[in-house]
CSV table of C-alpha atoms in Angstrom, one decimal:
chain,number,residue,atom,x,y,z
A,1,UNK,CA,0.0,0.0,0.0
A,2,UNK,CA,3.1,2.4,-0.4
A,3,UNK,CA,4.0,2.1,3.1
A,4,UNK,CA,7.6,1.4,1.9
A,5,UNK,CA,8.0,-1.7,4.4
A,6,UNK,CA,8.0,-5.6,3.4
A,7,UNK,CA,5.4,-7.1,5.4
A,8,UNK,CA,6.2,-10.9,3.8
A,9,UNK,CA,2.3,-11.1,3.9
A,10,UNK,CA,0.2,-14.0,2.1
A,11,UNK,CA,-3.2,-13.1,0.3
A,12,UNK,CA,-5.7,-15.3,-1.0
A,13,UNK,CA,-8.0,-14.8,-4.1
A,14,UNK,CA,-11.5,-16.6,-5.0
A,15,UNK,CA,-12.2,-17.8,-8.1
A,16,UNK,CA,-16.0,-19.5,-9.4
A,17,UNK,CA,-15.0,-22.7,-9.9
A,18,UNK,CA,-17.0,-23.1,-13.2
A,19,UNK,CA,-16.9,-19.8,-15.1
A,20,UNK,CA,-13.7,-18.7,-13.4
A,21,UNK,CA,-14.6,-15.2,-12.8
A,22,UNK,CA,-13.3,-13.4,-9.9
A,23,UNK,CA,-15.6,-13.5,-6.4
A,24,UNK,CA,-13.5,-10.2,-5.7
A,25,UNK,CA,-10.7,-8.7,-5.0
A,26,UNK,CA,-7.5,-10.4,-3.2
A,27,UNK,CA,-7.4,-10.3,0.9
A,28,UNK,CA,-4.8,-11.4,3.8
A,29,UNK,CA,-4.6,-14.7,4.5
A,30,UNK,CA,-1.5,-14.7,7.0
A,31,UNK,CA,1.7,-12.7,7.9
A,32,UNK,CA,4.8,-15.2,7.4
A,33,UNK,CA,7.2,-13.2,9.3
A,34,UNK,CA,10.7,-12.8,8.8
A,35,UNK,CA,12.7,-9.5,8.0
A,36,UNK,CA,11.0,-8.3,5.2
A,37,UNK,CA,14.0,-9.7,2.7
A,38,UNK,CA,12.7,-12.1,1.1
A,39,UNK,CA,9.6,-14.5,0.7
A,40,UNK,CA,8.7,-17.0,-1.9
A,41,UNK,CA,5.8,-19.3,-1.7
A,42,UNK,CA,6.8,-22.6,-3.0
A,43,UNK,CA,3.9,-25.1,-3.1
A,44,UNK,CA,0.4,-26.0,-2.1
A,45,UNK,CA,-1.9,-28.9,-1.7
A,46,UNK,CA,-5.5,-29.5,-0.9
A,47,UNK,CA,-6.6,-32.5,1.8
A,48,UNK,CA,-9.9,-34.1,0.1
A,49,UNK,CA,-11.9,-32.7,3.2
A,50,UNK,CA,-10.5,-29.5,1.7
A,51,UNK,CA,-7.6,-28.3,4.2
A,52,UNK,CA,-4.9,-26.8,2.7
A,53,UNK,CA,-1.3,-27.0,3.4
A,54,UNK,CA,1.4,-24.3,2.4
A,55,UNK,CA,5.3,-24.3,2.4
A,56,UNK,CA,7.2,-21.0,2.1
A,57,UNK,CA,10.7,-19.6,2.5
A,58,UNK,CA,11.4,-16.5,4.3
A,59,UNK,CA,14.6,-14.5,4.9
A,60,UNK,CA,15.9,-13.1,8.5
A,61,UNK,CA,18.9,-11.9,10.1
A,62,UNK,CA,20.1,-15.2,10.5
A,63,UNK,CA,19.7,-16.5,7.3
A,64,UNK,CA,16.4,-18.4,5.2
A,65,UNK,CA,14.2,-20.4,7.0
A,66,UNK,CA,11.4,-23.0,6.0
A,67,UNK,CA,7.6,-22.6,7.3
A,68,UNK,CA,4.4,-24.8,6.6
A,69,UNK,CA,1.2,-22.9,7.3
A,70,UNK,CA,-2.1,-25.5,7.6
A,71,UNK,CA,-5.2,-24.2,7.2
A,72,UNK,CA,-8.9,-25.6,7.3
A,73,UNK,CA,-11.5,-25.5,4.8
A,74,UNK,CA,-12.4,-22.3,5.4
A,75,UNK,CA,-8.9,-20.6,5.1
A,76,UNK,CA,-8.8,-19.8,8.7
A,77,UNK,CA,-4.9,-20.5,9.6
A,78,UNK,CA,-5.1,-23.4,12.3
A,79,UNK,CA,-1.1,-24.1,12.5
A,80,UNK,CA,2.2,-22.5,11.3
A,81,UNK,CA,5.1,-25.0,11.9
A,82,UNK,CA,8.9,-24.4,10.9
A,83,UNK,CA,10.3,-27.1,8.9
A,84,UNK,CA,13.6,-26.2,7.6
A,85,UNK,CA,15.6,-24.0,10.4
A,86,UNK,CA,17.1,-20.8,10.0
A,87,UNK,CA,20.2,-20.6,7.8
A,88,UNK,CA,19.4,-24.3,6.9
A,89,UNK,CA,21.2,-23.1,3.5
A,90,UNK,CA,19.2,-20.8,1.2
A,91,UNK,CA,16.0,-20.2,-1.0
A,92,UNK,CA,15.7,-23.7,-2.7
A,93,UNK,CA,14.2,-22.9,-6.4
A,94,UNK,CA,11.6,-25.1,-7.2
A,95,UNK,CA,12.8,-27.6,-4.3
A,96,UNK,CA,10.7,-27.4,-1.4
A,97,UNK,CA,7.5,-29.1,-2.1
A,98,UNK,CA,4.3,-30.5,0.2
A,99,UNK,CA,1.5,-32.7,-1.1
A,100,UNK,CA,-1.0,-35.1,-0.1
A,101,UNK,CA,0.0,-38.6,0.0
A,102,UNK,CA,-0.9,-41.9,1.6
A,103,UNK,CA,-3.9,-39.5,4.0
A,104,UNK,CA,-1.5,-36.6,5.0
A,105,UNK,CA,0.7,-33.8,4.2
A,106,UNK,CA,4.0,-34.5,3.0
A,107,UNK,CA,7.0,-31.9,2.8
A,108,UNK,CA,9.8,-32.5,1.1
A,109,UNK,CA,13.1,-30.0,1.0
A,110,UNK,CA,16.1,-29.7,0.1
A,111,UNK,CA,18.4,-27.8,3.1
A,112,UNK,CA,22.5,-27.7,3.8
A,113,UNK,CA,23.7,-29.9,6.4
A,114,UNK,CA,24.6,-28.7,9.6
A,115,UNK,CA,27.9,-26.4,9.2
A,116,UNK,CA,28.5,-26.9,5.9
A,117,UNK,CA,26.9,-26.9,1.6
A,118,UNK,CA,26.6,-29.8,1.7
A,119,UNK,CA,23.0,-30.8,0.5
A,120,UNK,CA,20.5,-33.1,1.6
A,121,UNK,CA,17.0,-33.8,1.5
A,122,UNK,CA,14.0,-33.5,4.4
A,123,UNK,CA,10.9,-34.7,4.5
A,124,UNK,CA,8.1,-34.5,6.9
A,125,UNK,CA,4.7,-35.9,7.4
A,126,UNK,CA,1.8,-33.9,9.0
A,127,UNK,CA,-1.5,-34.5,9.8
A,128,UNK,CA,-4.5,-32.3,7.5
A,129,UNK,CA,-4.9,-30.3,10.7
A,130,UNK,CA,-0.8,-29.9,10.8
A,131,UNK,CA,-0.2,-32.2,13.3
A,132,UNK,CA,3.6,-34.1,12.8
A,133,UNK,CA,3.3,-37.0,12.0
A,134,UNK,CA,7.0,-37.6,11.9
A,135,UNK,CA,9.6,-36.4,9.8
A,136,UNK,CA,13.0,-37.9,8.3
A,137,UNK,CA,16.3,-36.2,7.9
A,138,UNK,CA,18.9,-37.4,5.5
A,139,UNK,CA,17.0,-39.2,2.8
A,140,UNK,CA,19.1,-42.2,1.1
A,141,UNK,CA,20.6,-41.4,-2.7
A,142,UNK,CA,23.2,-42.5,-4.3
A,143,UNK,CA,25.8,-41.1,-2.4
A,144,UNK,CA,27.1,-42.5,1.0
A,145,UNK,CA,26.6,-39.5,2.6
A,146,UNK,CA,22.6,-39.1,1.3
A,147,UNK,CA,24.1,-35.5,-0.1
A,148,UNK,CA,22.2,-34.2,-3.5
A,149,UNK,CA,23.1,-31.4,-5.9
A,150,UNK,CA,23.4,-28.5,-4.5
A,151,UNK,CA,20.7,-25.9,-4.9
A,152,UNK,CA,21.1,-22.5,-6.5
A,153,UNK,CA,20.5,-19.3,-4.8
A,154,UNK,CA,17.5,-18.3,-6.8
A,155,UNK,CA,18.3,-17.4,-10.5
A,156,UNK,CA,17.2,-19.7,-13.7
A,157,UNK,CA,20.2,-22.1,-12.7
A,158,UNK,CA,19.0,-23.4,-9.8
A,159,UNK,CA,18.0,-26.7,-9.8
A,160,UNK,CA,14.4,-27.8,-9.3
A,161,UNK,CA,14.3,-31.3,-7.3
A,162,UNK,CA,13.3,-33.1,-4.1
A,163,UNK,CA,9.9,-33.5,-5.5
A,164,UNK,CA,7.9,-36.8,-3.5
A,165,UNK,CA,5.6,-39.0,-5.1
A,166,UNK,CA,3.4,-42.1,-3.4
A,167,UNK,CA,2.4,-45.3,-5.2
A,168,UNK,CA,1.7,-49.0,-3.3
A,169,UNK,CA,3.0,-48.5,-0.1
A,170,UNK,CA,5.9,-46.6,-1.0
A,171,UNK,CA,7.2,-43.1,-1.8
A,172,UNK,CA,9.8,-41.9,-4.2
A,173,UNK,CA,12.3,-39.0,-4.2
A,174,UNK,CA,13.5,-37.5,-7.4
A,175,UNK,CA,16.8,-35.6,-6.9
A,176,UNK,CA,20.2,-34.7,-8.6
A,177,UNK,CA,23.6,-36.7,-7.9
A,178,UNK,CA,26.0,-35.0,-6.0
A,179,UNK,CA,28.6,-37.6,-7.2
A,180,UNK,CA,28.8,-36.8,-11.0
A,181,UNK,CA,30.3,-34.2,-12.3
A,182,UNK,CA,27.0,-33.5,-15.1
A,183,UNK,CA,24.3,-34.2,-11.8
A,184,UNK,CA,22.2,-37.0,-13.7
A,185,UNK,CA,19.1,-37.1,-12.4
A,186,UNK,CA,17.6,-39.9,-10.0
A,187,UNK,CA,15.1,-41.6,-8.0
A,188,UNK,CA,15.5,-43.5,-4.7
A,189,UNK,CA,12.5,-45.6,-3.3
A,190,UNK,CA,11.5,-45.8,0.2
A,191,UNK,CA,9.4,-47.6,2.5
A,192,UNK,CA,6.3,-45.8,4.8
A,193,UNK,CA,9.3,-44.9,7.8
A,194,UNK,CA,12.1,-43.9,5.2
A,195,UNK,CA,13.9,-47.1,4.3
A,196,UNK,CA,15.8,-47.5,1.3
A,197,UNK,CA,13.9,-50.3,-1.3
A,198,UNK,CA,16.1,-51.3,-3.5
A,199,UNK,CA,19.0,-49.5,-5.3
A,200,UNK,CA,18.9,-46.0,-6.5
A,201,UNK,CA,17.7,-45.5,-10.0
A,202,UNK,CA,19.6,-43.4,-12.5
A,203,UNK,CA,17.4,-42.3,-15.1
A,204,UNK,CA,18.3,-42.8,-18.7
A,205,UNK,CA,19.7,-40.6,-21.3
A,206,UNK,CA,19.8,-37.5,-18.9
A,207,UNK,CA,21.6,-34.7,-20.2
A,208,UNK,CA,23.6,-32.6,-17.8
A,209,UNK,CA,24.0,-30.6,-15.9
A,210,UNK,CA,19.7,-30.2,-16.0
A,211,UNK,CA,17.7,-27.9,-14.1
A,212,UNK,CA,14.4,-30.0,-13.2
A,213,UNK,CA,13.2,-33.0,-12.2
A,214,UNK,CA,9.8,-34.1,-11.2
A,215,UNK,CA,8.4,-37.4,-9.9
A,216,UNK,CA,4.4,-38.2,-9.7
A,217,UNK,CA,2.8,-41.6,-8.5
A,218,UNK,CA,0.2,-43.3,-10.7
A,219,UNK,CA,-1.8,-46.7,-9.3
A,220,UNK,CA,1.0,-49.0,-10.6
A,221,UNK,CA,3.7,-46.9,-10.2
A,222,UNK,CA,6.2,-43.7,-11.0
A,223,UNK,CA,6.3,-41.4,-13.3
A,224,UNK,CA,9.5,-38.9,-13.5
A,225,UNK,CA,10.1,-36.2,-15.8
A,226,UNK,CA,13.3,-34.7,-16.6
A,227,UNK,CA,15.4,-33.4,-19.6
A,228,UNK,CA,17.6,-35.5,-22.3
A,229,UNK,CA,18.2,-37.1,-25.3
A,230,UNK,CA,16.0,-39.7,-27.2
A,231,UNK,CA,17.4,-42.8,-28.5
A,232,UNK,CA,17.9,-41.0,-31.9
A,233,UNK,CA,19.9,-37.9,-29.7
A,234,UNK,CA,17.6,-35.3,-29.9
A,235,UNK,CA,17.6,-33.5,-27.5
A,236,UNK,CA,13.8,-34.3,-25.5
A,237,UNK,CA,11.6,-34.3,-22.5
A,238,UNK,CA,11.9,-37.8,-21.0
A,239,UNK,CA,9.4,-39.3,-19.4
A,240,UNK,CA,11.0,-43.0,-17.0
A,241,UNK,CA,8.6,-45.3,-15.4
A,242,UNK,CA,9.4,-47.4,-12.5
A,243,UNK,CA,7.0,-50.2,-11.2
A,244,UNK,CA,5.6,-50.0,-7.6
A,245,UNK,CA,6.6,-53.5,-7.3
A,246,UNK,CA,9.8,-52.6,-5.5
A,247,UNK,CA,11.3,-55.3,-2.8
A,248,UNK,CA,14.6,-55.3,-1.2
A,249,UNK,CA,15.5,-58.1,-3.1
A,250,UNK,CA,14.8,-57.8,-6.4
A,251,UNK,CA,15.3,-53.8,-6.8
A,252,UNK,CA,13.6,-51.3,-8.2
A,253,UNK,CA,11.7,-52.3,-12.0
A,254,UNK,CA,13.1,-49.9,-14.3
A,255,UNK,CA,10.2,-49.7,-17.3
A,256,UNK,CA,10.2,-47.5,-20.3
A,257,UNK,CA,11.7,-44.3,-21.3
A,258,UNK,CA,9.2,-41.9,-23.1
A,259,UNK,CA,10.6,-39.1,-25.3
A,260,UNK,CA,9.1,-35.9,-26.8
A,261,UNK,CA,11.1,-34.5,-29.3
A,262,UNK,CA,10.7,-30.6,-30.2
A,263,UNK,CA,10.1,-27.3,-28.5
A,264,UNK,CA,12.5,-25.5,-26.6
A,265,UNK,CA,16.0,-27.4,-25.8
A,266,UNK,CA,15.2,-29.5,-22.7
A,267,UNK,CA,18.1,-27.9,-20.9
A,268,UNK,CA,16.2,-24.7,-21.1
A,269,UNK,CA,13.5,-26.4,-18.9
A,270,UNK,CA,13.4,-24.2,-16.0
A,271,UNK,CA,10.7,-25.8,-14.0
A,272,UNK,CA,8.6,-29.4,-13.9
A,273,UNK,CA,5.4,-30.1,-11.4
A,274,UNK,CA,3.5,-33.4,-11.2
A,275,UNK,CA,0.4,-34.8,-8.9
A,276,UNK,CA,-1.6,-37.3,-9.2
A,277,UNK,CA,-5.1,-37.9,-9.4
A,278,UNK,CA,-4.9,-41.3,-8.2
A,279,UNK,CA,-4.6,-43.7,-11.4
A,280,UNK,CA,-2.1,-41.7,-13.5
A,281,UNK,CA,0.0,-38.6,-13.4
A,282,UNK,CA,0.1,-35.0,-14.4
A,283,UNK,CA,2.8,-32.4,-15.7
A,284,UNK,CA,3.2,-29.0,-16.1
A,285,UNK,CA,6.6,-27.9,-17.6
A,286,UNK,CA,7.6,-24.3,-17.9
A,287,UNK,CA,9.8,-23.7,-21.3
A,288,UNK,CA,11.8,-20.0,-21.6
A,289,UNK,CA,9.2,-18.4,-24.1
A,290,UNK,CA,6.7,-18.1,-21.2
A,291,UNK,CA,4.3,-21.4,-22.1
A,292,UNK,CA,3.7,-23.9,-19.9
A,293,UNK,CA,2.6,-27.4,-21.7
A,294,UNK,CA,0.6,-30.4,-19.8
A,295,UNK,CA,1.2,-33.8,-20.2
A,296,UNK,CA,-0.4,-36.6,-18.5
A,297,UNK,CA,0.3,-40.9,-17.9
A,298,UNK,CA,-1.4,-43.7,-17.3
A,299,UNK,CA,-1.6,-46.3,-14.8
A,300,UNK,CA,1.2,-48.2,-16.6
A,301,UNK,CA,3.2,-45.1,-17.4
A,302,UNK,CA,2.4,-44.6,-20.9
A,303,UNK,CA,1.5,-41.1,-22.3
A,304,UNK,CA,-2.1,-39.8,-22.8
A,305,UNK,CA,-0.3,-37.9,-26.0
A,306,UNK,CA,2.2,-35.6,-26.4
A,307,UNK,CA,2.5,-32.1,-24.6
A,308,UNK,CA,-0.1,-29.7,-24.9
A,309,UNK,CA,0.4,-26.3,-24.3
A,310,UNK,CA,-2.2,-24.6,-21.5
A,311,UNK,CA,-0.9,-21.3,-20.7
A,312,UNK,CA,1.2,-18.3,-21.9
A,313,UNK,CA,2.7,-15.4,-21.3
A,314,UNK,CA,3.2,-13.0,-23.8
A,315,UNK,CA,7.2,-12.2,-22.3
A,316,UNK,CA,9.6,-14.7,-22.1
A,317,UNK,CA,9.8,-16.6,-18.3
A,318,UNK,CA,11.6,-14.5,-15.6
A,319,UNK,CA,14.0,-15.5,-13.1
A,320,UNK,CA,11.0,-16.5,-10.3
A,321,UNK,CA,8.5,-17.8,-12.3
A,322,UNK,CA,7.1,-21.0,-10.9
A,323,UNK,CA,4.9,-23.8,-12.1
A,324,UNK,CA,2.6,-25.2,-9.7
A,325,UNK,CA,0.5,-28.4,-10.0
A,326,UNK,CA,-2.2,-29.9,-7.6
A,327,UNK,CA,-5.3,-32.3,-8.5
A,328,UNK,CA,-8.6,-32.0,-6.2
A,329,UNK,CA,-11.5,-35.1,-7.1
A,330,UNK,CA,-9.6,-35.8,-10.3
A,331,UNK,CA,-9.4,-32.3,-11.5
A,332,UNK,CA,-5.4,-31.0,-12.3
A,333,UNK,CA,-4.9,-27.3,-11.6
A,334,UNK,CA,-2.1,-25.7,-13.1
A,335,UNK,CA,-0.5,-22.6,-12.2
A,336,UNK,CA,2.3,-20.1,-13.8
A,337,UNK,CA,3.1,-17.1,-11.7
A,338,UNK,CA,5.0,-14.6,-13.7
A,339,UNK,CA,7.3,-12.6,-11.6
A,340,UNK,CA,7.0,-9.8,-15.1
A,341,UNK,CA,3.8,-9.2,-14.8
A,342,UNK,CA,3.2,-10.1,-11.1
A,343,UNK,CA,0.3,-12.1,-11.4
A,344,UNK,CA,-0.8,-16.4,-11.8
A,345,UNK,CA,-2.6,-17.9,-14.5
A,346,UNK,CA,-4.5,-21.1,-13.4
A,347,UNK,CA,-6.1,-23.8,-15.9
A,348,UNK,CA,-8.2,-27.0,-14.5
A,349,UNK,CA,-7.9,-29.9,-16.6
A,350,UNK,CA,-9.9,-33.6,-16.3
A,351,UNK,CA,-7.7,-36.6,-17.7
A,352,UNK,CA,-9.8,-39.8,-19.1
């Protein structure tokens, strides 16, 4: 209001859910705190009783620090929780997510380890009213040490990862190596209390060093999207699919490696989203010319078709702009906030 100070407040803004038309003009919703230097809302998800759970990052004196704010059906804030501590490392761009899996909230981040830049993931499990419901540090990769890439400060060369998926008992993290010198993309599977199943899968035909990677469950399985080349080396959006059927034993099923040729060059992919809606899995990827294309896959991890493109910007993407993702009774939502022209786009979508 030209007060000339940060206030780091979150507003909220109606929409009809049919005709989309405005049920008037934004209002607060909470104040997140901090110093006023910095704030950057980084996912959502919707409980199907309809609470909704929010993770942000905020800046103080002492560095950035993680929040989850939990609020009921009616918007009315019921909990704010911290989940990554102050100076845990910095802003993570497009890699601190929450979604609803297996009946709760789950957070995912990815945060320096104590006292140094070194890089690991979190992830946390909270009832829909915010209660904790237990949370794991350090989740397994393929490094001894559970490090992952590290994260950007801000800027379009960040790396978007630590995205969390659920499918048959088990959950799966899609994250960067911190081992290879490119940071090839991977997925590690784990049980219900964190436990590694199986090995860690390196996805195929990656191209490095990438900038997103984004995992979603469907009924049989997981679906992750990432950038590379196609068997023919073009340079593509890949699509992997690994079976739920994932035991100790026998590993982690590895199926087939989609590829979609065209568009922008898939290192210029500067941010991926997935959710599910239960029996397959939907994506919205953000390309530099401001479009963001849908895709979606089925139970078995095939593709419904090949990207579609479902909204635009008339400027090309700024450093900031996000792609969001969320499904709500089988509906997919997708959102492009565009830091340009300071405002988000939203498009609802039913896959068959």
């Amino acid at each position: 209001g030209g007060a000339g100070a940060l206030v780091n407040r979150i507003d909220v803004q109606h929409f009809d859910p049919i005709s989309g038309k405005s049920k008037g003009s934004a209002t607060p919703l909470l104040l997140a705190g901090g110093d006023g230097g910095g704030l950057y809302i980084t996912g959502a998800d919707i409980a199907p009783t309809g609470e909704i759970a929010i993770i942000y990052s905020l800046h103080a004196t002492s560095g950035w620090g993680g929040y989850l704010a939990f609020l009921d059906k009616d918007l009315a804030t019921k909990k704010t929780t911290q989940f990554v501590a102050w100076g845990s490392g910095n802003y993570c761009y497009g890699s601190s997510h929450v979604k609803w899996l297996d009946g709760e909230f789950v957070a995912s981040s990815v945060v320096a380890s104590s006292g140094s830049n070194d890089t690991v993931m979190k992830l946390g499990k909270f009832g829909a009213d915010g209660s904790n419901a237990g949370s794991t540090n350090a989740l397994p990769t393929d490094d001894p040490s559970s490090l992952v890439a590290r994260t950007i400060m801000g800027g379009l060369n960040a790396y978007g990862q630590g995205e969390v998926a659920f499918s048959g008992g088990l959950f799966a993290l899609s994250y960067f190596s911190a081992d290879a010198k490119q940071n090839p993309p991977y997925l590690t599977v784990v049980d219900t209390l964190g436990a590694e199943v199986g090995s860690p899968v390196s996805l195929p035909n990656s191209i490095g060093p990438t900038y997103s990677v984004a995992v979603a469950g469907t009924s049989q399985g997981f679906v992750t999207v990432y950038d590379g080349n196609s068997s023919s080396n073009q340079d593509s959006l890949l699509a992997t699919y690994v079976s739920n059927a994932a035991s100790g034993d026998a590993g982690v099923p590895v199926g087939a490696t989609y590829a979609f040729p065209g568009g922008p060059p898939p290192r210029d992919i500067l941010a991926l989203g997935g959710s599910s809606d239960g029996a397959g899995a939907g994506f919205g990827v953000l390309y530099p010319n401001g479009s963001v294309s849908f895709l979606y896959f089925g139970a078995d991890g095939s593709p419904r078709g090949n990207p579609q493109t479902v909204l635009y910007q008339a400027n090309p993407t700024g450093d900031g702009d996000e792609v969001q993702v969320t499904n709500f009774g089988g509906t997919f939502a997708v959102s492009l906030y565009s830091t340009i022209k300071h405002s988000t786009q939203v498009v609802a979508t039913t896959c068959q």
